[in-house]
Amino acid sequence: MMKVGIIGSGMVGATAAYAIMLHKAASDIVLIDANEKRAIAEAQDIMHAVPFASATDVYAGTYEDLKDSNIVIIAAGANQKPGESRLMLMEKNAAIMRDI
């Protein structure tokens, strides 16, 4: 079937993974995050719903786990802080994209 990789397991990435699992759109979903513990926790939370929704394998991984993905979603990025301009936020997010 289809393998989906998601870089960034915050609210956007985790919600995307959950929606993909609910729609049975992938057989495998791998979550990657700079905070490895968050990726593991989000994957485990989603896996708890799998028996009720679909037979999707959801797990935390590394960039190496993306090699055979059919699609990769980049949901990583910084949140805008109070008083921070959109330009400053863009510079932070550009640095994150370079790291990815």
PDB file of C-alpha atoms in Angstrom:
ATOM      1  CA  MET A   1       0.000   0.000   0.000  1.00  0.00           C
ATOM      2  CA  MET A   2       1.320   3.478   0.787  1.00  0.00           C
ATOM      3  CA  LYS A   3       3.927   4.727   3.259  1.00  0.00           C
ATOM      4  CA  VAL A   4       3.725   8.332   4.446  1.00  0.00           C
ATOM      5  CA  GLY A   5       6.516  10.141   6.258  1.00  0.00           C
ATOM      6  CA  ILE A   6       5.737  13.190   8.367  1.00  0.00           C
ATOM      7  CA  ILE A   7       8.506  15.516   9.514  1.00  0.00           C
ATOM      8  CA  GLY A   8       7.281  17.416  12.545  1.00  0.00           C
ATOM      9  CA  SER A   9       4.985  15.748  15.055  1.00  0.00           C
ATOM     10  CA  GLY A  10       3.481  18.859  16.628  1.00  0.00           C
ATOM     11  CA  MET A  11      -0.184  19.747  16.291  1.00  0.00           C
ATOM     12  CA  VAL A  12      -0.132  19.866  12.474  1.00  0.00           C
ATOM     13  CA  GLY A  13       1.972  16.748  11.913  1.00  0.00           C
ATOM     14  CA  ALA A  14       0.230  14.621  14.528  1.00  0.00           C
ATOM     15  CA  THR A  15      -3.213  15.694  13.302  1.00  0.00           C
ATOM     16  CA  ALA A  16      -2.228  14.894   9.716  1.00  0.00           C
ATOM     17  CA  ALA A  17      -1.029  11.450  10.800  1.00  0.00           C
ATOM     18  CA  TYR A  18      -4.269  10.832  12.698  1.00  0.00           C
ATOM     19  CA  ALA A  19      -6.409  11.923   9.727  1.00  0.00           C
ATOM     20  CA  ILE A  20      -4.411   9.736   7.312  1.00  0.00           C
ATOM     21  CA  MET A  21      -4.867   6.774   9.644  1.00  0.00           C
ATOM     22  CA  LEU A  22      -8.626   7.410  10.033  1.00  0.00           C
ATOM     23  CA  HIS A  23      -9.084   7.612   6.258  1.00  0.00           C
ATOM     24  CA  LYS A  24      -7.073   4.391   5.789  1.00  0.00           C
ATOM     25  CA  ALA A  25      -4.915   6.301   3.293  1.00  0.00           C
ATOM     26  CA  ALA A  26      -1.630   4.620   4.243  1.00  0.00           C
ATOM     27  CA  SER A  27      -0.395   1.277   5.488  1.00  0.00           C
ATOM     28  CA  ASP A  28       2.571   2.904   7.268  1.00  0.00           C
ATOM     29  CA  ILE A  29       3.048   6.330   8.809  1.00  0.00           C
ATOM     30  CA  VAL A  30       6.422   7.355  10.200  1.00  0.00           C
ATOM     31  CA  LEU A  31       6.679  10.444  12.418  1.00  0.00           C
ATOM     32  CA  ILE A  32       9.963  12.319  12.717  1.00  0.00           C
ATOM     33  CA  ASP A  33      10.601  15.197  15.074  1.00  0.00           C
ATOM     34  CA  ALA A  34      13.600  17.058  16.482  1.00  0.00           C
ATOM     35  CA  ASN A  35      12.112  16.036  19.829  1.00  0.00           C
ATOM     36  CA  GLU A  36      12.307  12.249  19.461  1.00  0.00           C
ATOM     37  CA  LYS A  37      10.268  11.648  22.625  1.00  0.00           C
ATOM     38  CA  ARG A  38       7.401  13.714  21.212  1.00  0.00           C
ATOM     39  CA  ALA A  39       7.407  11.703  17.971  1.00  0.00           C
ATOM     40  CA  ILE A  40       7.308   8.465  19.961  1.00  0.00           C
ATOM     41  CA  ALA A  41       4.474   9.729  22.184  1.00  0.00           C
ATOM     42  CA  GLU A  42       2.379  10.976  19.258  1.00  0.00           C
ATOM     43  CA  ALA A  43       2.882   7.711  17.345  1.00  0.00           C
ATOM     44  CA  GLN A  44       1.850   5.693  20.400  1.00  0.00           C
ATOM     45  CA  ASP A  45      -1.240   7.849  20.938  1.00  0.00           C
ATOM     46  CA  ILE A  46      -2.328   7.335  17.326  1.00  0.00           C
ATOM     47  CA  MET A  47      -1.591   3.599  17.505  1.00  0.00           C
ATOM     48  CA  HIS A  48      -4.040   3.331  20.411  1.00  0.00           C
ATOM     49  CA  ALA A  49      -6.835   4.303  17.989  1.00  0.00           C
ATOM     50  CA  VAL A  50      -5.695   1.991  15.163  1.00  0.00           C
ATOM     51  CA  PRO A  51      -7.509  -1.153  16.371  1.00  0.00           C
ATOM     52  CA  PHE A  52     -10.770   0.778  16.094  1.00  0.00           C
ATOM     53  CA  ALA A  53     -10.103   2.453  12.747  1.00  0.00           C
ATOM     54  CA  SER A  54      -7.651   0.699  10.446  1.00  0.00           C
ATOM     55  CA  ALA A  55      -4.633  -1.574  10.128  1.00  0.00           C
ATOM     56  CA  THR A  56      -2.098   1.234   9.824  1.00  0.00           C
ATOM     57  CA  ASP A  57       1.359   0.923  11.371  1.00  0.00           C
ATOM     58  CA  VAL A  58       2.274   4.258  12.977  1.00  0.00           C
ATOM     59  CA  TYR A  59       5.739   4.702  14.467  1.00  0.00           C
ATOM     60  CA  ALA A  60       8.455   7.238  15.241  1.00  0.00           C
ATOM     61  CA  GLY A  61      11.554   7.080  13.114  1.00  0.00           C
ATOM     62  CA  THR A  62      14.494   8.865  11.573  1.00  0.00           C
ATOM     63  CA  TYR A  63      15.227  10.360   8.171  1.00  0.00           C
ATOM     64  CA  GLU A  64      16.549   6.927   7.136  1.00  0.00           C
ATOM     65  CA  ASP A  65      13.004   5.569   7.594  1.00  0.00           C
ATOM     66  CA  LEU A  66      11.750   7.958   4.880  1.00  0.00           C
ATOM     67  CA  LYS A  67      13.737   6.288   2.081  1.00  0.00           C
ATOM     68  CA  ASP A  68      10.845   4.183   0.767  1.00  0.00           C
ATOM     69  CA  SER A  69       8.031   6.633   1.542  1.00  0.00           C
ATOM     70  CA  ASN A  70       5.549   7.375  -1.214  1.00  0.00           C
ATOM     71  CA  ILE A  71       5.013  10.871   0.150  1.00  0.00           C
ATOM     72  CA  VAL A  72       6.701  13.049   2.774  1.00  0.00           C
ATOM     73  CA  ILE A  73       4.834  15.829   4.537  1.00  0.00           C
ATOM     74  CA  ILE A  74       6.867  18.606   6.123  1.00  0.00           C
ATOM     75  CA  ALA A  75       4.896  19.936   9.071  1.00  0.00           C
ATOM     76  CA  ALA A  76       7.862  21.246  11.050  1.00  0.00           C
ATOM     77  CA  GLY A  77       8.141  24.871  11.987  1.00  0.00           C
ATOM     78  CA  ALA A  78       8.391  27.375  14.796  1.00  0.00           C
ATOM     79  CA  ASN A  79       5.444  29.131  16.400  1.00  0.00           C
ATOM     80  CA  GLN A  80       5.267  32.912  16.304  1.00  0.00           C
ATOM     81  CA  LYS A  81       6.082  34.435  19.670  1.00  0.00           C
ATOM     82  CA  PRO A  82       4.462  37.617  21.000  1.00  0.00           C
ATOM     83  CA  GLY A  83       6.186  40.655  19.519  1.00  0.00           C
ATOM     84  CA  GLU A  84       7.960  38.591  16.867  1.00  0.00           C
ATOM     85  CA  SER A  85       7.566  39.864  13.331  1.00  0.00           C
ATOM     86  CA  ARG A  86       6.506  37.581  10.481  1.00  0.00           C
ATOM     87  CA  LEU A  87       9.920  38.193   8.919  1.00  0.00           C
ATOM     88  CA  MET A  88      11.719  36.977  12.052  1.00  0.00           C
ATOM     89  CA  LEU A  89       9.453  33.917  12.115  1.00  0.00           C
ATOM     90  CA  MET A  90      10.191  33.249   8.445  1.00  0.00           C
ATOM     91  CA  GLU A  91      13.932  33.369   9.158  1.00  0.00           C
ATOM     92  CA  LYS A  92      13.530  30.792  11.955  1.00  0.00           C
ATOM     93  CA  ASN A  93      11.424  28.540   9.742  1.00  0.00           C
ATOM     94  CA  ALA A  94      13.887  28.882   6.852  1.00  0.00           C
ATOM     95  CA  ALA A  95      16.639  27.642   9.190  1.00  0.00           C
ATOM     96  CA  ILE A  96      14.442  24.669  10.168  1.00  0.00           C
ATOM     97  CA  MET A  97      13.863  23.847   6.487  1.00  0.00           C
ATOM     98  CA  ARG A  98      17.616  23.973   5.810  1.00  0.00           C
ATOM     99  CA  ASP A  99      18.183  21.509   8.658  1.00  0.00           C
ATOM    100  CA  ILE A 100      15.572  19.173   7.228  1.00  0.00           C
TER     101      ILE A 100
END
